[in-house]
């Protein structure tokens, strides 16, 4: 069990953040065979695996896979993010800023757990290993995940919106307990029910909570210096990504409202902004805005401001209609 000790001041500084490279490294785990139990949906697997195989042969991605043995991964190839606004450019800059000595320590720890093949060692032993790996990450991002990132980001952002509302209503203990079955709040700390055994003081930076799509069905953590303490957990609404587009909304609801409006009503199981809905459903932002206006005028939705965003949510009538699509 890993336990993060969190004082009152530490909790005030705890926050949510998003990480493009966390998503990429967990995707590489699945494609490279070091992921635990999780498999990609058939459509994603058929689309991404040939690209992965080509990159494995032509680039240094094989060295990245060597740095992700089961139950551990080198932190410097996906440093914990700083904010919700984290971009892949921010992540890559952090990777390239890694001191060589730190990279060497983490590489050695990975190799203790699982020796690398000769081809990967030829990269990992180089003096410019950090830049070589950063370049491989950049290529992998561009070819494997960049096109899908807006949709994945929208799913993670909606998770944060839900947790933020829960925090305001019920407090940190309820939020922590709801992240995952292996995460719990106990006696002034956050406990992760997974190996190894460690007790970590979060300190003045607070605890980072990072929703993820590809970490499913488990969780991941960082806790070793110099990296900030972070818990990466499965985002709510992942089924919206894996399920076929024409899943729940087909049928009478679609006949009544039209396909796009039915999809929007079903998707609003949790509050979301116009931009988040457009990204997750791959619709034009302007068209989404027009459809939301119609649904709101019909009494199926209402809206409220949250920070800089306007979030739409279903009314009881909207809930009843959306529920009917399951029957």
PDB file of C-alpha atoms in Angstrom:
ATOM      1  CA  UNK A   1       0.000   0.000   0.000  1.00  0.00           C
ATOM      2  CA  UNK A   2       1.139   3.541  -0.788  1.00  0.00           C
ATOM      3  CA  UNK A   3       0.041   6.221   1.659  1.00  0.00           C
ATOM      4  CA  UNK A   4       0.269   9.940   0.945  1.00  0.00           C
ATOM      5  CA  UNK A   5       0.345  11.928   4.191  1.00  0.00           C
ATOM      6  CA  UNK A   6      -1.555  15.187   3.649  1.00  0.00           C
ATOM      7  CA  UNK A   7      -1.837  18.047   6.134  1.00  0.00           C
ATOM      8  CA  UNK A   8      -4.473  20.759   5.989  1.00  0.00           C
ATOM      9  CA  UNK A   9      -2.153  23.184   4.160  1.00  0.00           C
ATOM     10  CA  UNK A  10      -1.147  20.442   1.704  1.00  0.00           C
ATOM     11  CA  UNK A  11      -4.782  19.700   0.952  1.00  0.00           C
ATOM     12  CA  UNK A  12      -5.450  23.348   0.115  1.00  0.00           C
ATOM     13  CA  UNK A  13      -2.732  23.110  -2.552  1.00  0.00           C
ATOM     14  CA  UNK A  14      -3.957  19.778  -3.960  1.00  0.00           C
ATOM     15  CA  UNK A  15      -5.488  20.083  -7.417  1.00  0.00           C
ATOM     16  CA  UNK A  16      -6.485  18.425 -10.651  1.00  0.00           C
ATOM     17  CA  UNK A  17      -4.263  18.469 -13.735  1.00  0.00           C
ATOM     18  CA  UNK A  18      -4.155  16.931 -17.213  1.00  0.00           C
ATOM     19  CA  UNK A  19      -1.213  15.267 -18.924  1.00  0.00           C
ATOM     20  CA  UNK A  20      -0.971  14.503 -22.644  1.00  0.00           C
ATOM     21  CA  UNK A  21       2.145  12.386 -22.082  1.00  0.00           C
ATOM     22  CA  UNK A  22       0.549  10.310 -19.326  1.00  0.00           C
ATOM     23  CA  UNK A  23      -2.008   9.291 -21.934  1.00  0.00           C
ATOM     24  CA  UNK A  24       0.673   8.547 -24.517  1.00  0.00           C
ATOM     25  CA  UNK A  25       2.820   6.428 -22.204  1.00  0.00           C
ATOM     26  CA  UNK A  26      -0.169   4.374 -21.061  1.00  0.00           C
ATOM     27  CA  UNK A  27      -1.211   3.874 -24.684  1.00  0.00           C
ATOM     28  CA  UNK A  28       2.325   2.672 -25.462  1.00  0.00           C
ATOM     29  CA  UNK A  29       2.059   0.248 -22.548  1.00  0.00           C
ATOM     30  CA  UNK A  30      -1.025  -1.304 -24.093  1.00  0.00           C
ATOM     31  CA  UNK A  31       0.425  -1.436 -27.597  1.00  0.00           C
ATOM     32  CA  UNK A  32       3.804  -2.647 -26.326  1.00  0.00           C
ATOM     33  CA  UNK A  33       2.364  -5.423 -24.187  1.00  0.00           C
ATOM     34  CA  UNK A  34       3.292  -4.071 -20.746  1.00  0.00           C
ATOM     35  CA  UNK A  35      -0.194  -2.755 -19.911  1.00  0.00           C
ATOM     36  CA  UNK A  36      -2.197  -4.631 -17.268  1.00  0.00           C
ATOM     37  CA  UNK A  37      -5.337  -6.380 -18.520  1.00  0.00           C
ATOM     38  CA  UNK A  38      -6.587  -3.447 -20.554  1.00  0.00           C
ATOM     39  CA  UNK A  39      -7.084  -3.904 -24.285  1.00  0.00           C
ATOM     40  CA  UNK A  40      -7.955  -1.291 -26.862  1.00  0.00           C
ATOM     41  CA  UNK A  41     -11.357  -1.439 -28.555  1.00  0.00           C
ATOM     42  CA  UNK A  42     -11.086  -3.334 -31.868  1.00  0.00           C
ATOM     43  CA  UNK A  43     -11.448  -0.194 -34.006  1.00  0.00           C
ATOM     44  CA  UNK A  44      -8.671   1.625 -32.137  1.00  0.00           C
ATOM     45  CA  UNK A  45      -6.434  -1.441 -32.151  1.00  0.00           C
ATOM     46  CA  UNK A  46      -6.866  -1.968 -35.898  1.00  0.00           C
ATOM     47  CA  UNK A  47      -6.088   1.686 -36.569  1.00  0.00           C
ATOM     48  CA  UNK A  48      -3.139   2.208 -34.208  1.00  0.00           C
ATOM     49  CA  UNK A  49      -1.298  -1.103 -34.063  1.00  0.00           C
ATOM     50  CA  UNK A  50       0.103  -1.008 -37.651  1.00  0.00           C
ATOM     51  CA  UNK A  51       1.374   2.521 -36.983  1.00  0.00           C
ATOM     52  CA  UNK A  52       2.935   1.381 -33.707  1.00  0.00           C
ATOM     53  CA  UNK A  53       4.701  -1.532 -35.389  1.00  0.00           C
ATOM     54  CA  UNK A  54       6.144   0.748 -38.053  1.00  0.00           C
ATOM     55  CA  UNK A  55       7.372   3.245 -35.465  1.00  0.00           C
ATOM     56  CA  UNK A  56       8.810   0.419 -33.370  1.00  0.00           C
ATOM     57  CA  UNK A  57      10.947  -0.609 -36.344  1.00  0.00           C
ATOM     58  CA  UNK A  58      11.884   2.873 -37.582  1.00  0.00           C
ATOM     59  CA  UNK A  59      12.280   5.016 -34.431  1.00  0.00           C
ATOM     60  CA  UNK A  60      13.496   4.801 -30.823  1.00  0.00           C
ATOM     61  CA  UNK A  61      10.037   3.902 -29.487  1.00  0.00           C
ATOM     62  CA  UNK A  62      11.418   0.470 -28.582  1.00  0.00           C
ATOM     63  CA  UNK A  63      13.597   2.243 -25.998  1.00  0.00           C
ATOM     64  CA  UNK A  64      10.518   3.952 -24.525  1.00  0.00           C
ATOM     65  CA  UNK A  65       8.850   0.561 -24.136  1.00  0.00           C
ATOM     66  CA  UNK A  66      11.942  -0.701 -22.303  1.00  0.00           C
ATOM     67  CA  UNK A  67      11.400   2.073 -19.729  1.00  0.00           C
ATOM     68  CA  UNK A  68       7.931   0.795 -18.844  1.00  0.00           C
ATOM     69  CA  UNK A  69       8.302  -2.586 -17.171  1.00  0.00           C
ATOM     70  CA  UNK A  70       5.205  -3.934 -15.352  1.00  0.00           C
ATOM     71  CA  UNK A  71       4.241  -1.946 -12.229  1.00  0.00           C
ATOM     72  CA  UNK A  72       6.787   0.783 -12.910  1.00  0.00           C
ATOM     73  CA  UNK A  73       7.615   3.398 -15.492  1.00  0.00           C
ATOM     74  CA  UNK A  74      10.350   5.989 -15.757  1.00  0.00           C
ATOM     75  CA  UNK A  75       8.795   9.265 -14.609  1.00  0.00           C
ATOM     76  CA  UNK A  76      10.973  11.552 -16.696  1.00  0.00           C
ATOM     77  CA  UNK A  77       9.415  10.395 -19.985  1.00  0.00           C
ATOM     78  CA  UNK A  78       6.010  11.592 -18.718  1.00  0.00           C
ATOM     79  CA  UNK A  79       6.599  14.128 -15.919  1.00  0.00           C
ATOM     80  CA  UNK A  80       3.625  14.982 -13.673  1.00  0.00           C
ATOM     81  CA  UNK A  81       1.731  17.957 -15.142  1.00  0.00           C
ATOM     82  CA  UNK A  82       1.414  21.376 -13.544  1.00  0.00           C
ATOM     83  CA  UNK A  83      -2.112  22.483 -14.464  1.00  0.00           C
ATOM     84  CA  UNK A  84      -5.344  21.658 -16.267  1.00  0.00           C
ATOM     85  CA  UNK A  85      -4.038  23.702 -19.197  1.00  0.00           C
ATOM     86  CA  UNK A  86      -1.022  21.430 -19.754  1.00  0.00           C
ATOM     87  CA  UNK A  87      -0.103  20.995 -23.430  1.00  0.00           C
ATOM     88  CA  UNK A  88       2.080  18.419 -25.125  1.00  0.00           C
ATOM     89  CA  UNK A  89       4.595  21.206 -25.783  1.00  0.00           C
ATOM     90  CA  UNK A  90       4.776  21.811 -22.011  1.00  0.00           C
ATOM     91  CA  UNK A  91       5.298  18.100 -21.424  1.00  0.00           C
ATOM     92  CA  UNK A  92       8.026  17.788 -24.049  1.00  0.00           C
ATOM     93  CA  UNK A  93       9.851  20.810 -22.661  1.00  0.00           C
ATOM     94  CA  UNK A  94       9.818  19.167 -19.220  1.00  0.00           C
ATOM     95  CA  UNK A  95      11.179  15.917 -20.673  1.00  0.00           C
ATOM     96  CA  UNK A  96      14.011  17.729 -22.451  1.00  0.00           C
ATOM     97  CA  UNK A  97      14.878  19.617 -19.250  1.00  0.00           C
ATOM     98  CA  UNK A  98      15.515  16.370 -17.338  1.00  0.00           C
ATOM     99  CA  UNK A  99      19.071  16.300 -15.929  1.00  0.00           C
ATOM    100  CA  UNK A 100      21.061  13.414 -17.375  1.00  0.00           C
ATOM    101  CA  UNK A 101      21.857  12.097 -13.884  1.00  0.00           C
ATOM    102  CA  UNK A 102      18.149  11.859 -13.050  1.00  0.00           C
ATOM    103  CA  UNK A 103      17.414  10.083 -16.325  1.00  0.00           C
ATOM    104  CA  UNK A 104      20.254   7.628 -15.668  1.00  0.00           C
ATOM    105  CA  UNK A 105      18.864   6.792 -12.187  1.00  0.00           C
ATOM    106  CA  UNK A 106      15.397   6.057 -13.528  1.00  0.00           C
ATOM    107  CA  UNK A 107      16.729   4.060 -16.480  1.00  0.00           C
ATOM    108  CA  UNK A 108      18.796   1.921 -14.100  1.00  0.00           C
ATOM    109  CA  UNK A 109      15.730   1.285 -11.930  1.00  0.00           C
ATOM    110  CA  UNK A 110      13.749   0.145 -14.979  1.00  0.00           C
ATOM    111  CA  UNK A 111      16.517  -2.189 -16.096  1.00  0.00           C
ATOM    112  CA  UNK A 112      16.669  -3.774 -12.632  1.00  0.00           C
ATOM    113  CA  UNK A 113      13.044  -4.782 -13.072  1.00  0.00           C
ATOM    114  CA  UNK A 114      13.382  -5.969 -16.661  1.00  0.00           C
ATOM    115  CA  UNK A 115      16.605  -6.045 -18.701  1.00  0.00           C
ATOM    116  CA  UNK A 116      16.364  -4.316 -22.069  1.00  0.00           C
ATOM    117  CA  UNK A 117      17.255  -5.806 -25.413  1.00  0.00           C
ATOM    118  CA  UNK A 118      20.523  -4.874 -27.102  1.00  0.00           C
ATOM    119  CA  UNK A 119      18.821  -2.517 -29.540  1.00  0.00           C
ATOM    120  CA  UNK A 120      17.198  -0.522 -26.745  1.00  0.00           C
ATOM    121  CA  UNK A 121      20.422  -0.477 -24.710  1.00  0.00           C
ATOM    122  CA  UNK A 122      22.194   1.139 -27.635  1.00  0.00           C
ATOM    123  CA  UNK A 123      19.872   4.122 -27.162  1.00  0.00           C
ATOM    124  CA  UNK A 124      19.689   4.098 -23.366  1.00  0.00           C
ATOM    125  CA  UNK A 125      23.489   4.161 -22.997  1.00  0.00           C
ATOM    126  CA  UNK A 126      23.958   7.246 -25.170  1.00  0.00           C
ATOM    127  CA  UNK A 127      24.974  10.621 -23.749  1.00  0.00           C
ATOM    128  CA  UNK A 128      22.111  12.251 -25.648  1.00  0.00           C
ATOM    129  CA  UNK A 129      19.578   9.696 -24.376  1.00  0.00           C
ATOM    130  CA  UNK A 130      17.184  12.366 -23.057  1.00  0.00           C
ATOM    131  CA  UNK A 131      16.963  14.120 -26.428  1.00  0.00           C
ATOM    132  CA  UNK A 132      16.685  10.824 -28.321  1.00  0.00           C
ATOM    133  CA  UNK A 133      13.784   9.726 -26.137  1.00  0.00           C
ATOM    134  CA  UNK A 134      12.118  13.143 -26.345  1.00  0.00           C
ATOM    135  CA  UNK A 135      12.252  12.952 -30.131  1.00  0.00           C
ATOM    136  CA  UNK A 136      10.727   9.457 -30.079  1.00  0.00           C
ATOM    137  CA  UNK A 137       7.956  10.716 -27.779  1.00  0.00           C
ATOM    138  CA  UNK A 138       7.250  13.625 -30.114  1.00  0.00           C
ATOM    139  CA  UNK A 139       6.965  11.301 -33.125  1.00  0.00           C
ATOM    140  CA  UNK A 140       4.761   8.834 -31.224  1.00  0.00           C
ATOM    141  CA  UNK A 141       2.493  11.656 -30.101  1.00  0.00           C
ATOM    142  CA  UNK A 142       2.109  13.024 -33.623  1.00  0.00           C
ATOM    143  CA  UNK A 143       1.396   9.670 -35.254  1.00  0.00           C
ATOM    144  CA  UNK A 144      -0.524   7.793 -32.545  1.00  0.00           C
ATOM    145  CA  UNK A 145      -2.463  10.240 -30.411  1.00  0.00           C
ATOM    146  CA  UNK A 146      -2.484  13.862 -31.586  1.00  0.00           C
ATOM    147  CA  UNK A 147      -5.608  13.472 -33.742  1.00  0.00           C
ATOM    148  CA  UNK A 148      -7.574  11.893 -30.882  1.00  0.00           C
ATOM    149  CA  UNK A 149      -6.308  14.128 -28.083  1.00  0.00           C
ATOM    150  CA  UNK A 150      -9.093  16.778 -28.279  1.00  0.00           C
ATOM    151  CA  UNK A 151     -11.671  14.036 -27.725  1.00  0.00           C
ATOM    152  CA  UNK A 152      -9.688  12.429 -24.895  1.00  0.00           C
ATOM    153  CA  UNK A 153      -9.057  15.799 -23.287  1.00  0.00           C
ATOM    154  CA  UNK A 154     -12.788  16.546 -23.324  1.00  0.00           C
ATOM    155  CA  UNK A 155     -13.490  13.294 -21.451  1.00  0.00           C
ATOM    156  CA  UNK A 156     -10.868  14.158 -18.819  1.00  0.00           C
ATOM    157  CA  UNK A 157     -12.099  17.740 -18.498  1.00  0.00           C
ATOM    158  CA  UNK A 158     -15.643  16.542 -17.902  1.00  0.00           C
ATOM    159  CA  UNK A 159     -14.357  14.262 -15.161  1.00  0.00           C
ATOM    160  CA  UNK A 160     -12.726  17.253 -13.468  1.00  0.00           C
ATOM    161  CA  UNK A 161     -15.954  19.259 -13.741  1.00  0.00           C
ATOM    162  CA  UNK A 162     -17.811  16.453 -11.971  1.00  0.00           C
ATOM    163  CA  UNK A 163     -15.169  16.126  -9.221  1.00  0.00           C
ATOM    164  CA  UNK A 164     -15.073  19.896  -8.690  1.00  0.00           C
ATOM    165  CA  UNK A 165     -18.835  19.977  -8.166  1.00  0.00           C
ATOM    166  CA  UNK A 166     -18.591  17.031  -5.803  1.00  0.00           C
ATOM    167  CA  UNK A 167     -15.802  18.789  -3.883  1.00  0.00           C
ATOM    168  CA  UNK A 168     -17.979  21.855  -3.385  1.00  0.00           C
ATOM    169  CA  UNK A 169     -20.925  19.774  -2.169  1.00  0.00           C
ATOM    170  CA  UNK A 170     -19.294  17.016  -0.130  1.00  0.00           C
ATOM    171  CA  UNK A 171     -15.586  17.708   0.448  1.00  0.00           C
ATOM    172  CA  UNK A 172     -12.249  16.060  -0.300  1.00  0.00           C
ATOM    173  CA  UNK A 173     -12.884  12.762   1.488  1.00  0.00           C
ATOM    174  CA  UNK A 174     -15.849  11.928  -0.755  1.00  0.00           C
ATOM    175  CA  UNK A 175     -13.950  13.001  -3.870  1.00  0.00           C
ATOM    176  CA  UNK A 176     -10.941  10.827  -3.008  1.00  0.00           C
ATOM    177  CA  UNK A 177     -13.048   7.784  -2.166  1.00  0.00           C
ATOM    178  CA  UNK A 178     -14.875   8.109  -5.481  1.00  0.00           C
ATOM    179  CA  UNK A 179     -11.811   8.134  -7.734  1.00  0.00           C
ATOM    180  CA  UNK A 180     -11.292   4.360  -7.849  1.00  0.00           C
ATOM    181  CA  UNK A 181     -11.995   1.276  -5.749  1.00  0.00           C
ATOM    182  CA  UNK A 182      -8.303   1.075  -4.789  1.00  0.00           C
ATOM    183  CA  UNK A 183      -8.103   4.710  -3.591  1.00  0.00           C
ATOM    184  CA  UNK A 184      -9.415   5.798  -0.197  1.00  0.00           C
ATOM    185  CA  UNK A 185      -9.212   8.630   2.321  1.00  0.00           C
ATOM    186  CA  UNK A 186      -8.088   7.406   5.742  1.00  0.00           C
ATOM    187  CA  UNK A 187      -7.027   9.388   8.839  1.00  0.00           C
ATOM    188  CA  UNK A 188      -5.507  12.423   7.168  1.00  0.00           C
ATOM    189  CA  UNK A 189      -4.054  10.677   4.153  1.00  0.00           C
ATOM    190  CA  UNK A 190      -4.737   9.116   0.769  1.00  0.00           C
ATOM    191  CA  UNK A 191      -4.105   5.374   0.534  1.00  0.00           C
ATOM    192  CA  UNK A 192      -3.530   3.467  -2.709  1.00  0.00           C
ATOM    193  CA  UNK A 193      -4.216  -0.250  -2.260  1.00  0.00           C
ATOM    194  CA  UNK A 194      -1.451  -1.531  -4.510  1.00  0.00           C
ATOM    195  CA  UNK A 195       2.270  -2.337  -4.200  1.00  0.00           C
ATOM    196  CA  UNK A 196       4.876  -1.217  -3.324  1.00  0.00           C
ATOM    197  CA  UNK A 197       4.647  -0.337   0.363  1.00  0.00           C
ATOM    198  CA  UNK A 198       5.568   3.296   0.963  1.00  0.00           C
ATOM    199  CA  UNK A 199       4.579   6.301   3.057  1.00  0.00           C
ATOM    200  CA  UNK A 200       5.063   9.648   1.357  1.00  0.00           C
ATOM    201  CA  UNK A 201       4.738  13.177   2.696  1.00  0.00           C
ATOM    202  CA  UNK A 202       3.024  15.227   0.003  1.00  0.00           C
ATOM    203  CA  UNK A 203       4.541  18.484   1.181  1.00  0.00           C
ATOM    204  CA  UNK A 204       3.789  22.054   0.151  1.00  0.00           C
ATOM    205  CA  UNK A 205       3.062  21.205  -3.508  1.00  0.00           C
ATOM    206  CA  UNK A 206      -0.079  19.260  -2.583  1.00  0.00           C
ATOM    207  CA  UNK A 207      -1.315  16.144  -4.359  1.00  0.00           C
ATOM    208  CA  UNK A 208      -1.955  16.074  -8.109  1.00  0.00           C
ATOM    209  CA  UNK A 209      -5.063  14.186  -9.258  1.00  0.00           C
ATOM    210  CA  UNK A 210      -4.893  13.335 -12.951  1.00  0.00           C
ATOM    211  CA  UNK A 211      -7.811  11.737 -14.836  1.00  0.00           C
ATOM    212  CA  UNK A 212      -6.771   9.386 -17.636  1.00  0.00           C
ATOM    213  CA  UNK A 213      -8.365   7.297 -20.358  1.00  0.00           C
ATOM    214  CA  UNK A 214      -5.693   4.660 -21.000  1.00  0.00           C
ATOM    215  CA  UNK A 215      -4.752   3.944 -17.377  1.00  0.00           C
ATOM    216  CA  UNK A 216      -8.062   2.013 -17.101  1.00  0.00           C
ATOM    217  CA  UNK A 217      -8.844  -0.300 -15.292  1.00  0.00           C
ATOM    218  CA  UNK A 218      -6.181   0.363 -12.663  1.00  0.00           C
ATOM    219  CA  UNK A 219      -4.404   3.451 -11.270  1.00  0.00           C
ATOM    220  CA  UNK A 220      -0.861   4.813 -11.459  1.00  0.00           C
ATOM    221  CA  UNK A 221       1.176   6.960  -9.070  1.00  0.00           C
ATOM    222  CA  UNK A 222       4.305   9.045  -8.782  1.00  0.00           C
ATOM    223  CA  UNK A 223       5.896   9.706  -5.419  1.00  0.00           C
ATOM    224  CA  UNK A 224       9.692   9.612  -5.713  1.00  0.00           C
ATOM    225  CA  UNK A 225      11.711  12.830  -5.661  1.00  0.00           C
ATOM    226  CA  UNK A 226      12.171  15.134  -7.494  1.00  0.00           C
ATOM    227  CA  UNK A 227       8.698  14.592  -8.973  1.00  0.00           C
ATOM    228  CA  UNK A 228       5.553  15.874  -7.243  1.00  0.00           C
ATOM    229  CA  UNK A 229       3.161  13.336  -5.775  1.00  0.00           C
ATOM    230  CA  UNK A 230       0.438  12.384  -8.256  1.00  0.00           C
ATOM    231  CA  UNK A 231      -2.383   9.871  -8.578  1.00  0.00           C
ATOM    232  CA  UNK A 232      -3.532   8.973 -12.095  1.00  0.00           C
ATOM    233  CA  UNK A 233      -7.014   7.438 -12.105  1.00  0.00           C
ATOM    234  CA  UNK A 234      -9.545   6.340 -14.773  1.00  0.00           C
ATOM    235  CA  UNK A 235     -11.714   9.220 -15.933  1.00  0.00           C
ATOM    236  CA  UNK A 236     -15.484   8.962 -15.726  1.00  0.00           C
ATOM    237  CA  UNK A 237     -17.246   8.489 -19.036  1.00  0.00           C
ATOM    238  CA  UNK A 238     -14.627   6.286 -20.670  1.00  0.00           C
ATOM    239  CA  UNK A 239     -17.450   4.181 -22.090  1.00  0.00           C
ATOM    240  CA  UNK A 240     -18.351   7.148 -24.294  1.00  0.00           C
ATOM    241  CA  UNK A 241     -15.009   6.665 -26.015  1.00  0.00           C
ATOM    242  CA  UNK A 242     -15.098   2.892 -26.368  1.00  0.00           C
ATOM    243  CA  UNK A 243     -18.748   2.448 -27.339  1.00  0.00           C
ATOM    244  CA  UNK A 244     -19.835   2.766 -31.001  1.00  0.00           C
ATOM    245  CA  UNK A 245     -21.128   6.221 -31.854  1.00  0.00           C
ATOM    246  CA  UNK A 246     -24.601   4.950 -32.676  1.00  0.00           C
ATOM    247  CA  UNK A 247     -24.977   3.018 -29.416  1.00  0.00           C
ATOM    248  CA  UNK A 248     -27.415   4.316 -26.843  1.00  0.00           C
ATOM    249  CA  UNK A 249     -29.006   7.130 -28.830  1.00  0.00           C
ATOM    250  CA  UNK A 250     -30.408   4.963 -31.651  1.00  0.00           C
ATOM    251  CA  UNK A 251     -34.134   4.367 -31.749  1.00  0.00           C
ATOM    252  CA  UNK A 252     -37.140   6.411 -30.721  1.00  0.00           C
ATOM    253  CA  UNK A 253     -35.135   9.217 -29.094  1.00  0.00           C
ATOM    254  CA  UNK A 254     -33.254   9.795 -32.338  1.00  0.00           C
ATOM    255  CA  UNK A 255     -36.509   9.724 -34.286  1.00  0.00           C
ATOM    256  CA  UNK A 256     -37.949  12.331 -31.923  1.00  0.00           C
ATOM    257  CA  UNK A 257     -35.031  14.751 -31.617  1.00  0.00           C
ATOM    258  CA  UNK A 258     -32.798  14.010 -34.566  1.00  0.00           C
ATOM    259  CA  UNK A 259     -29.498  12.154 -34.394  1.00  0.00           C
ATOM    260  CA  UNK A 260     -27.222  14.976 -33.207  1.00  0.00           C
ATOM    261  CA  UNK A 261     -29.597  16.279 -30.535  1.00  0.00           C
ATOM    262  CA  UNK A 262     -30.212  12.756 -29.262  1.00  0.00           C
ATOM    263  CA  UNK A 263     -26.461  12.178 -29.003  1.00  0.00           C
ATOM    264  CA  UNK A 264     -26.023  15.446 -27.089  1.00  0.00           C
ATOM    265  CA  UNK A 265     -28.832  14.660 -24.660  1.00  0.00           C
ATOM    266  CA  UNK A 266     -27.432  11.191 -23.949  1.00  0.00           C
ATOM    267  CA  UNK A 267     -23.884  12.569 -23.607  1.00  0.00           C
ATOM    268  CA  UNK A 268     -24.985  15.064 -20.942  1.00  0.00           C
ATOM    269  CA  UNK A 269     -25.175  12.441 -18.222  1.00  0.00           C
ATOM    270  CA  UNK A 270     -22.658  14.761 -16.567  1.00  0.00           C
ATOM    271  CA  UNK A 271     -22.471  18.547 -17.125  1.00  0.00           C
ATOM    272  CA  UNK A 272     -20.278  19.711 -19.994  1.00  0.00           C
ATOM    273  CA  UNK A 273     -19.467  22.818 -22.005  1.00  0.00           C
ATOM    274  CA  UNK A 274     -20.162  23.350 -25.685  1.00  0.00           C
ATOM    275  CA  UNK A 275     -16.489  22.846 -26.536  1.00  0.00           C
ATOM    276  CA  UNK A 276     -16.190  19.645 -24.509  1.00  0.00           C
ATOM    277  CA  UNK A 277     -19.268  18.175 -26.185  1.00  0.00           C
ATOM    278  CA  UNK A 278     -18.038  19.149 -29.641  1.00  0.00           C
ATOM    279  CA  UNK A 279     -14.679  17.468 -29.011  1.00  0.00           C
ATOM    280  CA  UNK A 280     -16.034  14.288 -27.452  1.00  0.00           C
ATOM    281  CA  UNK A 281     -18.723  13.773 -30.104  1.00  0.00           C
ATOM    282  CA  UNK A 282     -16.658  15.116 -33.017  1.00  0.00           C
ATOM    283  CA  UNK A 283     -19.235  17.700 -33.997  1.00  0.00           C
ATOM    284  CA  UNK A 284     -18.779  21.313 -35.108  1.00  0.00           C
ATOM    285  CA  UNK A 285     -18.812  23.705 -32.141  1.00  0.00           C
ATOM    286  CA  UNK A 286     -21.312  26.038 -33.809  1.00  0.00           C
ATOM    287  CA  UNK A 287     -23.713  23.210 -34.577  1.00  0.00           C
ATOM    288  CA  UNK A 288     -23.474  21.951 -30.986  1.00  0.00           C
ATOM    289  CA  UNK A 289     -24.293  25.421 -29.700  1.00  0.00           C
ATOM    290  CA  UNK A 290     -27.373  25.622 -31.940  1.00  0.00           C
ATOM    291  CA  UNK A 291     -28.602  22.175 -30.844  1.00  0.00           C
ATOM    292  CA  UNK A 292     -28.070  22.988 -27.159  1.00  0.00           C
ATOM    293  CA  UNK A 293     -30.133  26.146 -27.552  1.00  0.00           C
ATOM    294  CA  UNK A 294     -33.031  24.135 -29.009  1.00  0.00           C
ATOM    295  CA  UNK A 295     -32.811  21.486 -26.275  1.00  0.00           C
ATOM    296  CA  UNK A 296     -32.734  24.176 -23.610  1.00  0.00           C
ATOM    297  CA  UNK A 297     -35.758  25.966 -25.062  1.00  0.00           C
ATOM    298  CA  UNK A 298     -37.607  22.635 -25.033  1.00  0.00           C
ATOM    299  CA  UNK A 299     -36.941  22.290 -21.298  1.00  0.00           C
ATOM    300  CA  UNK A 300     -34.558  19.356 -21.635  1.00  0.00           C
ATOM    301  CA  UNK A 301     -31.448  21.226 -20.481  1.00  0.00           C
ATOM    302  CA  UNK A 302     -30.446  24.094 -18.262  1.00  0.00           C
ATOM    303  CA  UNK A 303     -27.102  25.825 -17.903  1.00  0.00           C
ATOM    304  CA  UNK A 304     -24.898  27.449 -15.266  1.00  0.00           C
ATOM    305  CA  UNK A 305     -21.567  29.219 -15.281  1.00  0.00           C
ATOM    306  CA  UNK A 306     -18.562  27.435 -13.756  1.00  0.00           C
ATOM    307  CA  UNK A 307     -15.467  29.635 -13.775  1.00  0.00           C
ATOM    308  CA  UNK A 308     -14.915  30.694 -17.370  1.00  0.00           C
ATOM    309  CA  UNK A 309     -17.154  28.002 -18.838  1.00  0.00           C
ATOM    310  CA  UNK A 310     -20.902  27.649 -19.248  1.00  0.00           C
ATOM    311  CA  UNK A 311     -21.934  24.081 -18.422  1.00  0.00           C
ATOM    312  CA  UNK A 312     -25.089  22.432 -19.712  1.00  0.00           C
ATOM    313  CA  UNK A 313     -26.902  19.764 -17.730  1.00  0.00           C
ATOM    314  CA  UNK A 314     -30.076  17.775 -18.203  1.00  0.00           C
ATOM    315  CA  UNK A 315     -33.286  18.762 -16.465  1.00  0.00           C
ATOM    316  CA  UNK A 316     -35.487  16.037 -14.903  1.00  0.00           C
ATOM    317  CA  UNK A 317     -37.414  15.937 -18.184  1.00  0.00           C
ATOM    318  CA  UNK A 318     -34.140  15.519 -20.077  1.00  0.00           C
ATOM    319  CA  UNK A 319     -33.103  12.723 -17.714  1.00  0.00           C
ATOM    320  CA  UNK A 320     -36.385  10.926 -18.320  1.00  0.00           C
ATOM    321  CA  UNK A 321     -36.044  11.151 -22.090  1.00  0.00           C
ATOM    322  CA  UNK A 322     -32.416  10.022 -22.040  1.00  0.00           C
ATOM    323  CA  UNK A 323     -33.313   7.081 -19.782  1.00  0.00           C
ATOM    324  CA  UNK A 324     -35.949   5.999 -22.281  1.00  0.00           C
ATOM    325  CA  UNK A 325     -33.228   5.493 -24.892  1.00  0.00           C
ATOM    326  CA  UNK A 326     -31.940   2.506 -22.900  1.00  0.00           C
ATOM    327  CA  UNK A 327     -35.234   0.637 -23.057  1.00  0.00           C
TER     328      UNK A 327
END
